[in-house]
Tab-separated table of C-alpha atoms in Angstrom:
chain	number	residue	atom	x	y	z
A	1	MET	CA	264.302	-149.054	-37.527
A	2	SER	CA	263.035	-152.320	-36.090
A	3	LEU	CA	259.473	-152.702	-34.982
A	4	ILE	CA	258.855	-151.934	-31.306
A	5	PHE	CA	255.924	-153.518	-29.596
A	6	ALA	CA	254.961	-154.947	-26.255
A	7	LEU	CA	252.611	-157.887	-25.859
A	8	ALA	CA	251.668	-157.291	-22.340
A	9	ALA	CA	250.547	-155.565	-19.395
A	10	GLY	CA	249.834	-156.046	-15.932
A	11	PHE	CA	248.153	-159.396	-16.239
A	12	LEU	CA	247.517	-159.357	-12.493
A	13	GLY	CA	243.891	-158.392	-11.969
A	14	THR	CA	242.945	-158.742	-15.644
A	15	GLY	CA	241.740	-162.345	-15.599
A	16	LEU	CA	245.036	-163.852	-16.767
A	17	ASP	CA	247.088	-165.989	-14.418
A	18	SER	CA	250.869	-166.344	-14.588
A	19	ALA	CA	250.673	-169.599	-16.541
A	20	ASP	CA	248.511	-167.950	-19.196
A	21	ALA	CA	250.866	-164.985	-19.293
A	22	THR	CA	253.784	-167.315	-19.920
A	23	ARG	CA	251.842	-169.164	-22.622
A	24	LEU	CA	251.021	-165.908	-24.402
A	25	GLY	CA	254.486	-164.451	-23.989
A	26	ILE	CA	253.167	-161.650	-21.777
A	27	THR	CA	255.228	-159.536	-19.433
A	28	ALA	CA	253.889	-156.635	-17.410
A	29	THR	CA	254.512	-153.200	-18.944
A	30	PRO	CA	253.116	-149.757	-18.163
A	31	THR	CA	250.294	-148.235	-20.162
A	32	PRO	CA	251.623	-146.281	-23.196
A	33	THR	CA	251.814	-142.521	-22.790
A	34	ALA	CA	249.611	-140.561	-25.193
A	35	THR	CA	251.391	-138.363	-27.712
A	36	ALA	CA	250.405	-134.758	-28.360
A	37	THR	CA	247.146	-134.452	-30.289
A	38	PRO	CA	247.688	-133.383	-33.933
A	39	SER	CA	245.575	-130.693	-35.538
A	40	PRO	CA	242.194	-132.193	-36.432
A	41	PHE	CA	240.935	-132.142	-40.028
A	42	SER	CA	244.251	-130.951	-41.423
A	43	ARG	CA	244.796	-133.970	-43.675
A	44	PRO	CA	242.616	-135.298	-46.497
A	45	LEU	CA	240.986	-138.704	-46.324
A	46	VAL	CA	242.893	-141.229	-48.421
A	47	PHE	CA	241.954	-144.589	-49.865
A	48	PRO	CA	244.175	-147.663	-50.177
A	49	PRO	CA	245.225	-148.787	-53.671
A	50	VAL	CA	242.697	-151.029	-55.450
A	51	ASN	CA	243.446	-154.268	-57.299
A	52	THR	CA	240.746	-155.777	-59.541
A	53	ASN	CA	242.751	-158.682	-60.984
A	54	ALA	CA	241.912	-162.366	-60.631
A	55	ASN	CA	245.437	-163.084	-59.361
A	56	VAL	CA	246.656	-160.867	-56.537
A	57	SER	CA	249.988	-161.014	-54.698
A	58	ILE	CA	250.254	-159.280	-51.318
A	59	GLY	CA	253.308	-158.960	-49.131
A	60	ILE	CA	252.897	-158.973	-45.353
A	61	ASP	CA	255.495	-156.328	-44.627
A	62	GLU	CA	256.742	-154.082	-41.856
A	63	VAL	CA	256.481	-150.484	-43.057
A	64	CYS	CA	256.891	-147.135	-41.341
A	65	VAL	CA	253.586	-145.357	-42.021
A	66	GLN	CA	253.117	-141.607	-41.601
A	67	VAL	CA	250.036	-141.410	-39.362
A	68	LEU	CA	250.645	-138.497	-36.975
A	69	ASN	CA	252.912	-135.461	-37.126
A	70	GLY	CA	256.522	-136.304	-36.316
A	71	PRO	CA	258.014	-139.806	-36.471
A	72	CYS	CA	256.339	-142.365	-38.701
A	73	THR	CA	254.693	-145.407	-37.107
A	74	ASN	CA	256.092	-148.901	-37.594
A	75	MET	CA	253.207	-151.131	-38.656
A	76	TRP	CA	252.608	-154.582	-40.074
A	77	THR	CA	250.824	-154.100	-43.371
A	78	TYR	CA	249.262	-155.827	-46.325
A	79	ASP	CA	251.182	-154.480	-49.342
A	80	GLY	CA	252.711	-151.537	-47.526
A	81	THR	CA	249.659	-149.460	-46.566
A	82	TYR	CA	247.230	-149.213	-43.658
A	83	PRO	CA	244.563	-150.335	-44.305
A	84	GLY	CA	246.060	-152.759	-46.797
A	85	LEU	CA	245.456	-153.155	-50.494
A	86	THR	CA	241.739	-153.144	-51.400
A	87	ILE	CA	240.705	-156.106	-53.548
A	88	ARG	CA	237.609	-155.381	-55.664
A	89	ARG	CA	236.114	-158.189	-57.706
A	90	PRO	CA	232.890	-158.996	-59.562
A	91	THR	CA	230.757	-161.659	-57.948
A	92	GLY	CA	230.903	-165.127	-59.468
A	93	GLN	CA	234.535	-164.716	-60.487
A	94	ARG	CA	237.247	-166.830	-58.871
A	95	THR	CA	240.047	-164.876	-57.161
A	96	TYR	CA	243.472	-166.178	-56.130
A	97	VAL	CA	245.275	-164.153	-53.468
A	98	THR	CA	248.861	-165.077	-52.539
A	99	PHE	CA	250.198	-163.709	-49.252
A	100	THR	CA	253.940	-163.734	-48.506
A	101	ASN	CA	255.067	-163.399	-44.894
A	102	ASN	CA	258.021	-160.986	-44.884
A	103	LEU	CA	257.851	-160.161	-41.168
A	104	GLY	CA	260.593	-160.958	-38.689
A	105	PRO	CA	260.724	-163.760	-36.131
A	106	GLY	CA	258.941	-161.643	-33.500
A	107	ALA	CA	255.763	-161.820	-35.586
A	108	GLY	CA	255.777	-165.555	-36.253
A	109	GLU	CA	253.532	-167.474	-38.623
A	110	MET	CA	250.489	-165.797	-40.141
A	111	THR	CA	247.059	-166.780	-41.425
A	112	VAL	CA	244.510	-164.705	-43.356
A	113	HIS	CA	240.725	-164.787	-42.913
A	114	ASN	CA	238.560	-163.187	-45.619
A	115	HIS	CA	235.864	-162.085	-43.197
A	116	GLY	CA	232.394	-162.586	-44.669
A	117	ASN	CA	233.480	-164.682	-47.621
A	118	HIS	CA	231.998	-168.115	-48.324
A	119	SER	CA	235.310	-169.974	-48.521
A	120	SER	CA	236.403	-173.566	-48.466
A	121	ALA	CA	237.858	-174.521	-45.108
A	122	ASP	CA	241.393	-174.583	-46.557
A	123	SER	CA	241.013	-170.953	-47.692
A	124	ASP	CA	239.146	-169.666	-44.644
A	125	GLY	CA	242.208	-168.808	-42.561
A	126	GLN	CA	242.609	-171.527	-39.944
A	127	PRO	CA	244.029	-170.262	-36.622
A	128	ASP	CA	246.535	-173.063	-35.995
A	129	THR	CA	246.971	-175.032	-39.230
A	130	LEU	CA	247.739	-174.192	-42.887
A	131	LEU	CA	249.819	-171.239	-41.700
A	132	ILE	CA	252.102	-168.907	-43.655
A	133	PRO	CA	255.637	-169.458	-42.330
A	134	MET	CA	258.192	-166.695	-42.017
A	135	GLY	CA	259.573	-166.126	-45.507
A	136	GLY	CA	256.877	-168.356	-47.020
A	137	SER	CA	253.709	-167.848	-49.048
A	138	ARG	CA	250.221	-169.260	-49.233
A	139	THR	CA	247.540	-168.857	-51.912
A	140	TYR	CA	243.881	-168.554	-50.899
A	141	THR	CA	241.131	-169.282	-53.430
A	142	TYR	CA	237.837	-167.380	-53.285
A	143	GLU	CA	235.190	-168.825	-55.597
A	144	GLY	CA	232.707	-165.937	-55.578
A	145	THR	CA	229.717	-168.304	-55.564
A	146	GLU	CA	227.369	-169.884	-53.049
A	147	GLU	CA	225.095	-172.885	-53.627
A	148	GLY	CA	225.375	-172.512	-57.385
A	149	ASN	CA	224.625	-168.788	-57.366
A	150	ASN	CA	226.763	-165.679	-57.281
A	151	GLN	CA	227.560	-164.275	-53.862
A	152	GLN	CA	225.649	-161.130	-53.005
A	153	GLY	CA	227.469	-157.850	-53.461
A	154	LYS	CA	228.967	-156.616	-50.179
A	155	MET	CA	232.080	-155.326	-48.452
A	156	GLN	CA	234.171	-158.000	-46.798
A	157	PHE	CA	237.546	-157.462	-45.164
A	158	TYR	CA	240.591	-159.621	-44.633
A	159	HIS	CA	242.712	-159.792	-41.517
A	160	ASP	CA	245.112	-162.032	-39.633
A	161	HIS	CA	243.502	-164.789	-37.548
A	162	ARG	CA	246.456	-166.448	-35.784
A	163	MET	CA	245.472	-168.239	-32.595
A	164	ASP	CA	246.172	-166.267	-29.392
A	165	VAL	CA	247.621	-163.199	-31.175
A	166	THR	CA	244.865	-162.041	-33.518
A	167	GLY	CA	244.429	-158.896	-31.426
A	168	ARG	CA	248.121	-158.062	-31.598
A	169	ASN	CA	248.376	-158.672	-35.335
A	170	VAL	CA	245.293	-156.626	-36.219
A	171	TRP	CA	246.381	-153.823	-33.862
A	172	MET	CA	249.729	-153.715	-35.665
A	173	GLY	CA	247.908	-153.078	-38.966
A	174	LEU	CA	246.933	-156.364	-40.638
A	175	THR	CA	243.560	-155.322	-42.088
A	176	GLY	CA	242.443	-154.834	-45.709
A	177	LEU	CA	239.169	-154.471	-47.630
A	178	PHE	CA	237.626	-156.909	-50.128
A	179	ILE	CA	234.645	-155.512	-52.057
A	180	VAL	CA	232.348	-157.788	-54.080
A	181	ASP	CA	230.429	-156.034	-56.864
A	182	ASP	CA	227.142	-157.530	-58.034
A	183	PRO	CA	225.419	-156.309	-61.231
A	184	ALA	CA	222.130	-157.632	-59.815
A	185	ASP	CA	222.159	-154.810	-57.247
A	186	PRO	CA	220.128	-151.687	-58.180
A	187	SER	CA	222.044	-149.600	-60.703
A	188	THR	CA	220.657	-146.311	-59.368
A	189	LEU	CA	222.670	-146.427	-56.132
A	190	PRO	CA	225.617	-144.007	-55.904
A	191	SER	CA	228.605	-145.535	-57.679
A	192	GLY	CA	232.109	-144.827	-58.920
A	193	GLU	CA	233.665	-141.838	-57.145
A	194	PHE	CA	230.514	-141.572	-55.017
A	195	ASP	CA	230.893	-145.100	-53.551
A	196	LEU	CA	233.563	-144.898	-50.845
A	197	PRO	CA	234.849	-147.266	-48.113
A	198	LEU	CA	235.509	-145.983	-44.579
A	199	ALA	CA	237.511	-148.171	-42.166
A	200	ILE	CA	237.384	-146.781	-38.606
A	201	ALA	CA	239.896	-147.877	-35.966
A	202	ASP	CA	241.267	-146.519	-32.712
A	203	HIS	CA	244.918	-146.678	-31.672
A	204	GLN	CA	247.112	-145.599	-28.788
A	205	PHE	CA	250.430	-143.943	-29.698
A	206	ASP	CA	253.447	-143.510	-27.440
A	207	LEU	CA	255.769	-140.494	-27.376
A	208	LYS	CA	257.631	-141.822	-30.429
A	209	ASN	CA	254.384	-142.336	-32.375
A	210	GLN	CA	254.631	-146.112	-32.025
A	211	ILE	CA	251.664	-148.352	-31.179
A	212	PRO	CA	252.837	-150.854	-28.541
A	213	TYR	CA	250.270	-153.581	-28.049
A	214	VAL	CA	249.311	-153.958	-24.409
A	215	PHE	CA	247.230	-157.108	-23.988
A	216	ASN	CA	244.172	-156.834	-21.779
A	217	PRO	CA	241.501	-159.554	-21.927
A	218	ASN	CA	238.883	-156.882	-21.238
A	219	GLY	CA	239.739	-155.091	-24.468
A	220	VAL	CA	242.436	-152.883	-25.973
A	221	THR	CA	241.449	-149.355	-27.025
A	222	GLY	CA	243.179	-146.127	-28.039
A	223	ASP	CA	242.472	-142.410	-27.842
A	224	LYS	CA	243.219	-141.582	-31.501
A	225	PHE	CA	240.473	-142.422	-34.030
A	226	LEU	CA	241.666	-143.111	-37.580
A	227	VAL	CA	239.569	-143.278	-40.735
A	228	ASN	CA	241.327	-145.200	-43.516
A	229	GLY	CA	244.478	-144.816	-41.448
A	230	VAL	CA	244.256	-140.998	-41.239
A	231	TYR	CA	243.737	-139.166	-37.951
A	232	GLN	CA	240.564	-137.022	-38.083
A	233	PRO	CA	240.681	-136.404	-41.872
A	234	TYR	CA	238.513	-134.249	-44.096
A	235	LEU	CA	236.741	-135.230	-47.321
A	236	GLU	CA	235.512	-132.747	-49.917
A	237	VAL	CA	232.107	-133.813	-51.235
A	238	GLY	CA	229.361	-132.445	-53.455
A	239	ASP	CA	225.769	-131.574	-52.632
A	240	ARG	CA	224.435	-134.991	-53.631
A	241	LYS	CA	224.101	-138.573	-52.385
A	242	TYR	CA	227.139	-140.689	-51.472
A	243	ARG	CA	227.369	-144.369	-50.611
A	244	PHE	CA	229.676	-145.142	-47.673
A	245	ARG	CA	230.692	-148.710	-46.826
A	246	ILE	CA	231.763	-148.446	-43.194
A	247	LEU	CA	233.859	-151.013	-41.320
A	248	ASN	CA	234.528	-151.026	-37.591
A	249	ALA	CA	238.167	-152.135	-37.835
A	250	SER	CA	238.875	-151.678	-34.123
A	251	ASN	CA	239.973	-154.484	-31.836
A	252	PHE	CA	237.368	-153.803	-29.165
A	253	ARG	CA	235.714	-150.367	-29.357
A	254	THR	CA	232.031	-149.936	-30.158
A	255	TYR	CA	230.928	-146.784	-32.004
A	256	PHE	CA	227.614	-144.971	-32.275
A	257	LEU	CA	227.707	-143.045	-35.535
A	258	GLU	CA	225.830	-139.782	-35.987
A	259	LEU	CA	225.974	-136.764	-38.308
A	260	SER	CA	226.559	-133.388	-36.669
A	261	SER	CA	223.912	-131.850	-38.926
A	262	GLY	CA	221.246	-134.118	-37.434
A	263	ASN	CA	220.617	-135.603	-40.864
A	264	SER	CA	219.850	-139.291	-41.254
A	265	PHE	CA	221.712	-142.190	-42.754
A	266	ILE	CA	219.818	-144.400	-45.161
A	267	GLN	CA	221.085	-147.883	-44.399
A	268	ILE	CA	220.919	-150.076	-47.477
A	269	GLY	CA	223.015	-153.052	-46.403
A	270	THR	CA	224.974	-155.038	-43.845
A	271	GLU	CA	228.112	-157.136	-44.056
A	272	SER	CA	226.010	-159.794	-45.844
A	273	GLY	CA	224.698	-157.590	-48.651
A	274	LEU	CA	221.753	-155.348	-49.367
A	275	LEU	CA	218.721	-155.231	-47.068
A	276	PRO	CA	215.242	-156.072	-48.386
A	277	VAL	CA	214.270	-152.388	-47.965
A	278	PRO	CA	216.258	-149.287	-46.931
A	279	VAL	CA	216.082	-148.179	-43.283
A	280	THR	CA	216.393	-144.539	-42.188
A	281	ARG	CA	218.522	-144.110	-39.045
A	282	THR	CA	219.746	-141.024	-37.183
A	283	GLY	CA	222.271	-143.041	-35.151
A	284	MET	CA	223.935	-146.395	-35.747
A	285	ARG	CA	225.712	-148.591	-33.227
A	286	MET	CA	228.449	-150.804	-34.645
A	287	GLY	CA	230.681	-153.271	-32.836
A	288	PRO	CA	234.050	-154.611	-33.987
A	289	ALA	CA	233.928	-156.234	-37.464
A	290	GLU	CA	230.392	-155.049	-38.231
A	291	ARG	CA	229.846	-153.204	-41.512
A	292	LEU	CA	227.247	-150.600	-42.387
A	293	ASP	CA	226.342	-149.858	-46.007
A	294	VAL	CA	224.705	-146.427	-45.984
A	295	VAL	CA	223.728	-143.525	-48.230
A	296	VAL	CA	224.208	-139.949	-47.013
A	297	ASP	CA	222.574	-137.065	-48.899
A	298	PHE	CA	224.418	-133.735	-48.764
A	299	ALA	CA	221.800	-131.945	-50.899
A	300	GLY	CA	221.137	-128.417	-49.608
A	301	GLU	CA	224.384	-128.416	-47.589
A	302	LEU	CA	226.650	-126.549	-50.043
A	303	GLY	CA	229.240	-124.532	-48.134
A	304	GLN	CA	228.686	-126.458	-44.879
A	305	ASN	CA	231.054	-128.650	-42.866
A	306	ILE	CA	229.385	-131.761	-41.486
A	307	TYR	CA	231.033	-134.213	-39.113
A	308	LEU	CA	230.792	-137.963	-38.683
A	309	VAL	CA	230.621	-138.218	-34.896
A	310	ASP	CA	231.023	-141.055	-32.421
A	311	GLY	CA	228.140	-140.370	-30.055
A	312	LEU	CA	229.645	-142.524	-27.294
A	313	THR	CA	232.701	-140.291	-26.893
A	314	GLY	CA	231.563	-137.116	-28.660
A	315	THR	CA	234.562	-137.386	-31.011
A	316	GLN	CA	234.341	-135.849	-34.477
A	317	MET	CA	236.053	-138.504	-36.601
A	318	LEU	CA	235.628	-137.238	-40.176
A	319	GLU	CA	234.812	-133.816	-41.620
A	320	PHE	CA	232.718	-133.636	-44.782
A	321	ARG	CA	233.348	-130.359	-46.593
A	322	VAL	CA	230.473	-129.757	-48.996
A	323	THR	CA	232.382	-127.698	-51.554
A	324	GLN	CA	231.021	-128.850	-54.927
A	325	ASP	CA	227.698	-128.156	-56.636
A	326	LEU	CA	226.925	-131.398	-58.469
A	327	THR	CA	224.070	-132.942	-60.391
A	328	ASP	CA	222.751	-136.089	-58.719
A	329	ASP	CA	221.391	-138.865	-60.941
A	330	SER	CA	221.359	-141.501	-58.177
A	331	SER	CA	218.425	-142.735	-56.113
A	332	VAL	CA	217.675	-145.287	-53.406
A	333	PRO	CA	214.874	-147.605	-54.549
A	334	ALA	CA	212.049	-148.587	-52.202
A	335	THR	CA	213.062	-152.252	-52.432
A	336	LEU	CA	216.609	-153.559	-52.608
A	337	ARG	CA	217.254	-157.318	-52.356
A	338	PRO	CA	214.906	-160.018	-51.042
A	339	LEU	CA	216.202	-162.445	-48.431
A	340	PRO	CA	217.283	-165.794	-49.876
A	341	ASP	CA	215.206	-168.815	-48.859
A	342	ILE	CA	217.455	-170.998	-46.692
A	343	GLY	CA	214.717	-173.272	-45.354
A	344	GLU	CA	213.628	-174.037	-41.808
A	345	PRO	CA	215.929	-175.294	-39.054
A	346	SER	CA	215.998	-178.977	-38.187
A	347	VAL	CA	218.533	-178.668	-35.337
A	348	THR	CA	218.909	-176.122	-32.526
A	349	ARG	CA	222.233	-175.366	-30.844
A	350	ASN	CA	222.807	-173.078	-27.853
A	351	TRP	CA	225.916	-170.980	-27.361
A	352	SER	CA	226.592	-169.012	-24.166
A	353	PHE	CA	229.194	-166.248	-24.476
A	354	ASP	CA	230.270	-166.339	-20.864
A	355	GLN	CA	233.125	-165.838	-18.435
A	356	THR	CA	234.449	-168.870	-16.580
A	357	GLU	CA	237.180	-168.888	-13.925
A	358	GLY	CA	238.334	-165.429	-15.023
A	359	HIS	CA	238.481	-166.196	-18.755
A	360	TRP	CA	236.186	-165.489	-21.693
A	361	THR	CA	234.528	-168.721	-22.814
A	362	ILE	CA	231.817	-170.235	-25.003
A	363	ASN	CA	229.614	-172.725	-23.158
A	364	GLY	CA	232.081	-172.567	-20.283
A	365	LEU	CA	235.080	-173.698	-22.366
A	366	ARG	CA	238.093	-171.858	-23.724
A	367	PHE	CA	239.248	-172.516	-27.272
A	368	ASP	CA	241.033	-175.814	-27.839
A	369	PRO	CA	242.134	-176.558	-31.428
A	370	ASN	CA	241.736	-180.275	-30.746
A	371	ARG	CA	238.074	-179.963	-29.704
A	372	VAL	CA	235.095	-179.694	-32.071
A	373	ASP	CA	231.874	-178.447	-30.476
A	374	ALA	CA	229.390	-179.008	-33.322
A	375	ARG	CA	229.175	-181.042	-36.507
A	376	PRO	CA	226.361	-179.674	-38.697
A	377	ALA	CA	225.552	-181.644	-41.833
A	378	LEU	CA	226.140	-180.193	-45.276
A	379	GLY	CA	222.926	-179.010	-46.918
A	380	THR	CA	220.975	-178.596	-43.657
A	381	THR	CA	219.618	-175.494	-41.908
A	382	GLU	CA	220.089	-175.025	-38.167
A	383	LYS	CA	219.000	-172.559	-35.487
A	384	TRP	CA	221.744	-171.186	-33.285
A	385	VAL	CA	220.850	-169.354	-30.070
A	386	PHE	CA	223.393	-166.929	-28.594
A	387	THR	CA	223.140	-165.667	-25.022
A	388	ASN	CA	225.260	-163.137	-23.167
A	389	PRO	CA	225.092	-163.536	-19.369
A	390	THR	CA	228.141	-161.275	-18.855
A	391	ALA	CA	228.474	-157.565	-18.119
A	392	GLN	CA	230.368	-156.873	-21.370
A	393	ALA	CA	229.078	-156.810	-24.935
A	394	HIS	CA	230.277	-159.325	-27.516
A	395	THR	CA	230.212	-159.376	-31.307
A	396	VAL	CA	229.403	-162.893	-32.446
A	397	HIS	CA	231.029	-163.889	-35.737
A	398	ILE	CA	230.339	-167.164	-37.551
A	399	HIS	CA	232.606	-168.244	-40.402
A	400	ASP	CA	231.474	-170.023	-43.590
A	401	VAL	CA	227.913	-168.794	-44.248
A	402	ALA	CA	225.762	-165.748	-43.518
A	403	GLN	CA	222.895	-166.007	-41.065
A	404	GLN	CA	219.322	-164.716	-40.932
A	405	CYS	CA	217.896	-163.206	-37.753
A	406	MET	CA	214.931	-165.058	-36.239
A	407	SER	CA	214.429	-163.130	-32.982
A	408	ARG	CA	216.170	-160.798	-30.570
A	409	ASN	CA	215.302	-161.009	-26.870
A	410	GLY	CA	212.200	-163.028	-27.711
A	411	GLY	CA	210.811	-160.336	-30.017
A	412	ALA	CA	211.276	-159.060	-33.530
A	413	CYS	CA	214.701	-158.475	-35.029
A	414	TYR	CA	215.780	-154.949	-35.881
A	415	PRO	CA	214.823	-154.087	-39.484
A	416	TYR	CA	218.487	-153.399	-40.300
A	417	GLU	CA	219.766	-156.825	-39.190
A	418	THR	CA	217.784	-159.241	-41.328
A	419	MET	CA	220.923	-161.032	-42.561
A	420	LYS	CA	224.456	-160.694	-41.198
A	421	GLU	CA	227.513	-162.644	-40.098
A	422	THR	CA	228.661	-160.464	-37.189
A	423	TRP	CA	226.073	-159.765	-34.481
A	424	TYR	CA	226.151	-157.308	-31.577
A	425	LEU	CA	225.168	-159.044	-28.354
A	426	ALA	CA	224.723	-156.607	-25.472
A	427	PRO	CA	224.803	-157.786	-21.833
A	428	GLY	CA	221.776	-159.944	-21.063
A	429	GLU	CA	220.670	-160.292	-24.683
A	430	VAL	CA	219.491	-163.455	-26.446
A	431	LEU	CA	219.718	-163.749	-30.232
A	432	GLU	CA	218.323	-166.491	-32.469
A	433	VAL	CA	219.612	-166.938	-36.025
A	434	LYS	CA	219.302	-169.589	-38.698
A	435	LEU	CA	222.000	-170.642	-41.147
A	436	LYS	CA	222.311	-173.121	-43.999
A	437	PHE	CA	225.562	-175.002	-44.567
A	438	THR	CA	226.336	-175.151	-48.272
A	439	ASP	CA	229.110	-176.199	-50.660
A	440	HIS	CA	231.992	-176.857	-48.254
A	441	VAL	CA	232.883	-179.350	-45.548
A	442	GLY	CA	235.618	-178.844	-42.983
A	443	MET	CA	236.557	-176.776	-39.930
A	444	TYR	CA	235.177	-173.286	-39.306
A	445	MET	CA	235.270	-170.879	-36.403
A	446	LEU	CA	232.686	-169.315	-34.101
A	447	HIS	CA	234.005	-166.570	-31.839
A	448	CYS	CA	233.678	-163.137	-30.329
A	449	HIS	CA	235.193	-160.486	-32.603
A	450	MET	CA	236.181	-158.314	-29.701
A	451	LEU	CA	239.641	-159.615	-30.363
A	452	GLU	CA	241.012	-159.738	-26.840
A	453	HIS	CA	237.978	-161.809	-25.821
A	454	GLU	CA	238.795	-164.181	-28.689
A	455	ASP	CA	242.476	-164.426	-27.784
A	456	ASP	CA	241.595	-165.083	-24.134
A	457	GLY	CA	239.513	-168.116	-25.152
A	458	MET	CA	236.083	-166.969	-26.438
A	459	MET	CA	236.311	-169.041	-29.607
A	460	THR	CA	235.310	-172.517	-30.682
A	461	GLN	CA	235.140	-174.492	-33.897
A	462	PHE	CA	232.557	-176.498	-35.750
A	463	GLU	CA	233.038	-179.011	-38.525
A	464	VAL	CA	230.651	-179.162	-41.480
A	465	VAL	CA	230.354	-182.835	-42.403
A	466	ARG	CA	228.650	-184.829	-45.104
A	467	ALA	CA	225.456	-186.623	-44.159
A	468	ASN	CA	227.400	-189.900	-44.012
A	469	PRO	CA	230.913	-188.693	-43.251
A	470	THR	CA	234.055	-190.715	-43.787
A	471	PRO	CA	236.486	-190.205	-40.895
A	472	ARG	CA	239.573	-188.264	-41.906
A	473	PRO	CA	242.697	-187.282	-39.969
A	474	ARG	CA	243.145	-183.645	-38.997
A	475	PRO	CA	246.382	-181.802	-39.758
A	476	SER	CA	248.739	-181.715	-36.797
A	477	PRO	CA	248.324	-178.406	-34.946
A	478	ARG	CA	251.312	-176.053	-34.857
A	479	PRO	CA	252.771	-174.878	-31.558
A	480	ARG	CA	251.127	-171.764	-30.171
A	481	PRO	CA	253.091	-168.577	-30.960
A	482	THR	CA	255.451	-167.159	-28.343
A	483	PRO	CA	256.142	-163.550	-29.385
C-alpha cells in the first residue's frame, strides 16, 4: 500500500499566500477526521531496538506500523520502527552512521540532524546541501568530543532537517534517539533496566489510521498522544527509583508533565547533560525538542497505578503499574556535574523571533540559504539575546554548541536551565545565553523548533569562521523540494 499524505490545508487565512503555497507544494484539503479512540492503557510501552556499534547503517524506509487498533499506519521510519533505531554510544568514541534513502519520489531528498551533538558542519545535517538523494546514502561522523574533552553524557535525538518540509518529514515518523553514556557521571543514578527513554509525540489519524500532514504555519497538532510510538501505554515498574529521559518529539505541542499521585520529579539533567545540582519539580513544561532527564521514585507505591499526565489537556499519557517489590541500591547525589567554564562574551548579538508580513521570521527576515546572518570566530564566546514579541511561544534551537543561561526576563535563570541547546521562549520573554564556538568552522542553523514556524521561515544560519578566514566557495544549493 503506497503512502498517503497531504501537504496542505487551507492556506487562506493561515499566513501563507498563493505563491508560498505553490512553492511548498500546498493545496487546500479538509482537516483529517479523527478515528475512534482505542482503549487506553491496553498495550505495553515498548522501546526501539538499540545499536551500540561504532558503525551503524540505517535505512530510511516506508513501513506500515501498527499504532492503533485496525489498519496499520504508513510511516517514514529510521530502520523500520517509530521512533527509529536508538543509537547508544560511550562518550569520546567516534561513531559513523550511514543513512540510505529508500523512500519514493514523493518524499524527495533527505538530510539528518543529530540534535544536540557537537558535529562538524558537514555532519550536522544541512537543510539544502549535502543531501541524501533518493536511492542514495550518506555517512555522518560523530566524534564524541568537544574542545579536547569528552562530550557530556546526555540524550540527543536525530531527525530529518530538509528545508521547507522538516515538519512533514518528522510528522511522518523520521525521529530516533541517540544516547551518549559518560562514565564520569555519578554511578549511583538508576541504570540498566531502570534507565528508560520516553519519546512523547501527538498525531492526528484519519478513518483509515493514516496520518495525513496538513501544513499550518501556526502549528500542526493531533489528538492522540503516543509514548515511544504507543498510544496511551502502560509500564510495569517496581517500588524503587527510575531514571526517565524524556523527549518532546512533537512538531508543535507543548506539554506540562505531572504525576497523578502528586509526587515530584527530581530533574537531574537537560538536553545538554547533567545539572550542577538536582531540582525537585511537581510539574515540568517542555516545548518541542526539549529533553528532561528525571528520576521518579515509586517507593511506597506498590499495588498502585500512577499516571504521567499532560496538565495542559488533562490527558493521561502513560500508566505506571507498580507491580514489583524491588530492592533499590540507587541514589541521587546532592551534586551532579559542574558547569564548564566557557569564558566571558566579547560580542553580543540580538535575535528577534517575530512575525513579519504574515510569516514567521528572525530579525524580520525569512530563511534564505544564500544569506548568512552572523559570523562568530572560532574559539570565542558570545552573548546571544533572544526576544519574542509575538503572541505564540517559540523553542529556540542553536546548532553546533550548547549554551549557558545568563538571564531570563532581566532576572535569574531557572535552576533547571543552566545549560541547554533548546530554549522555551514564551510570548514577551527575553532570554540571554552565552556560547563558545569550538573545534569546527562552517555553516550552522539557528531556528524555532516548532517545526511549522521553521518551515514558514523562522530559521537563519551562522558561519563559524577562523580568526583570519580564507574565503571559500559555498556548495551550490539544491532546488527546494516540491512534494
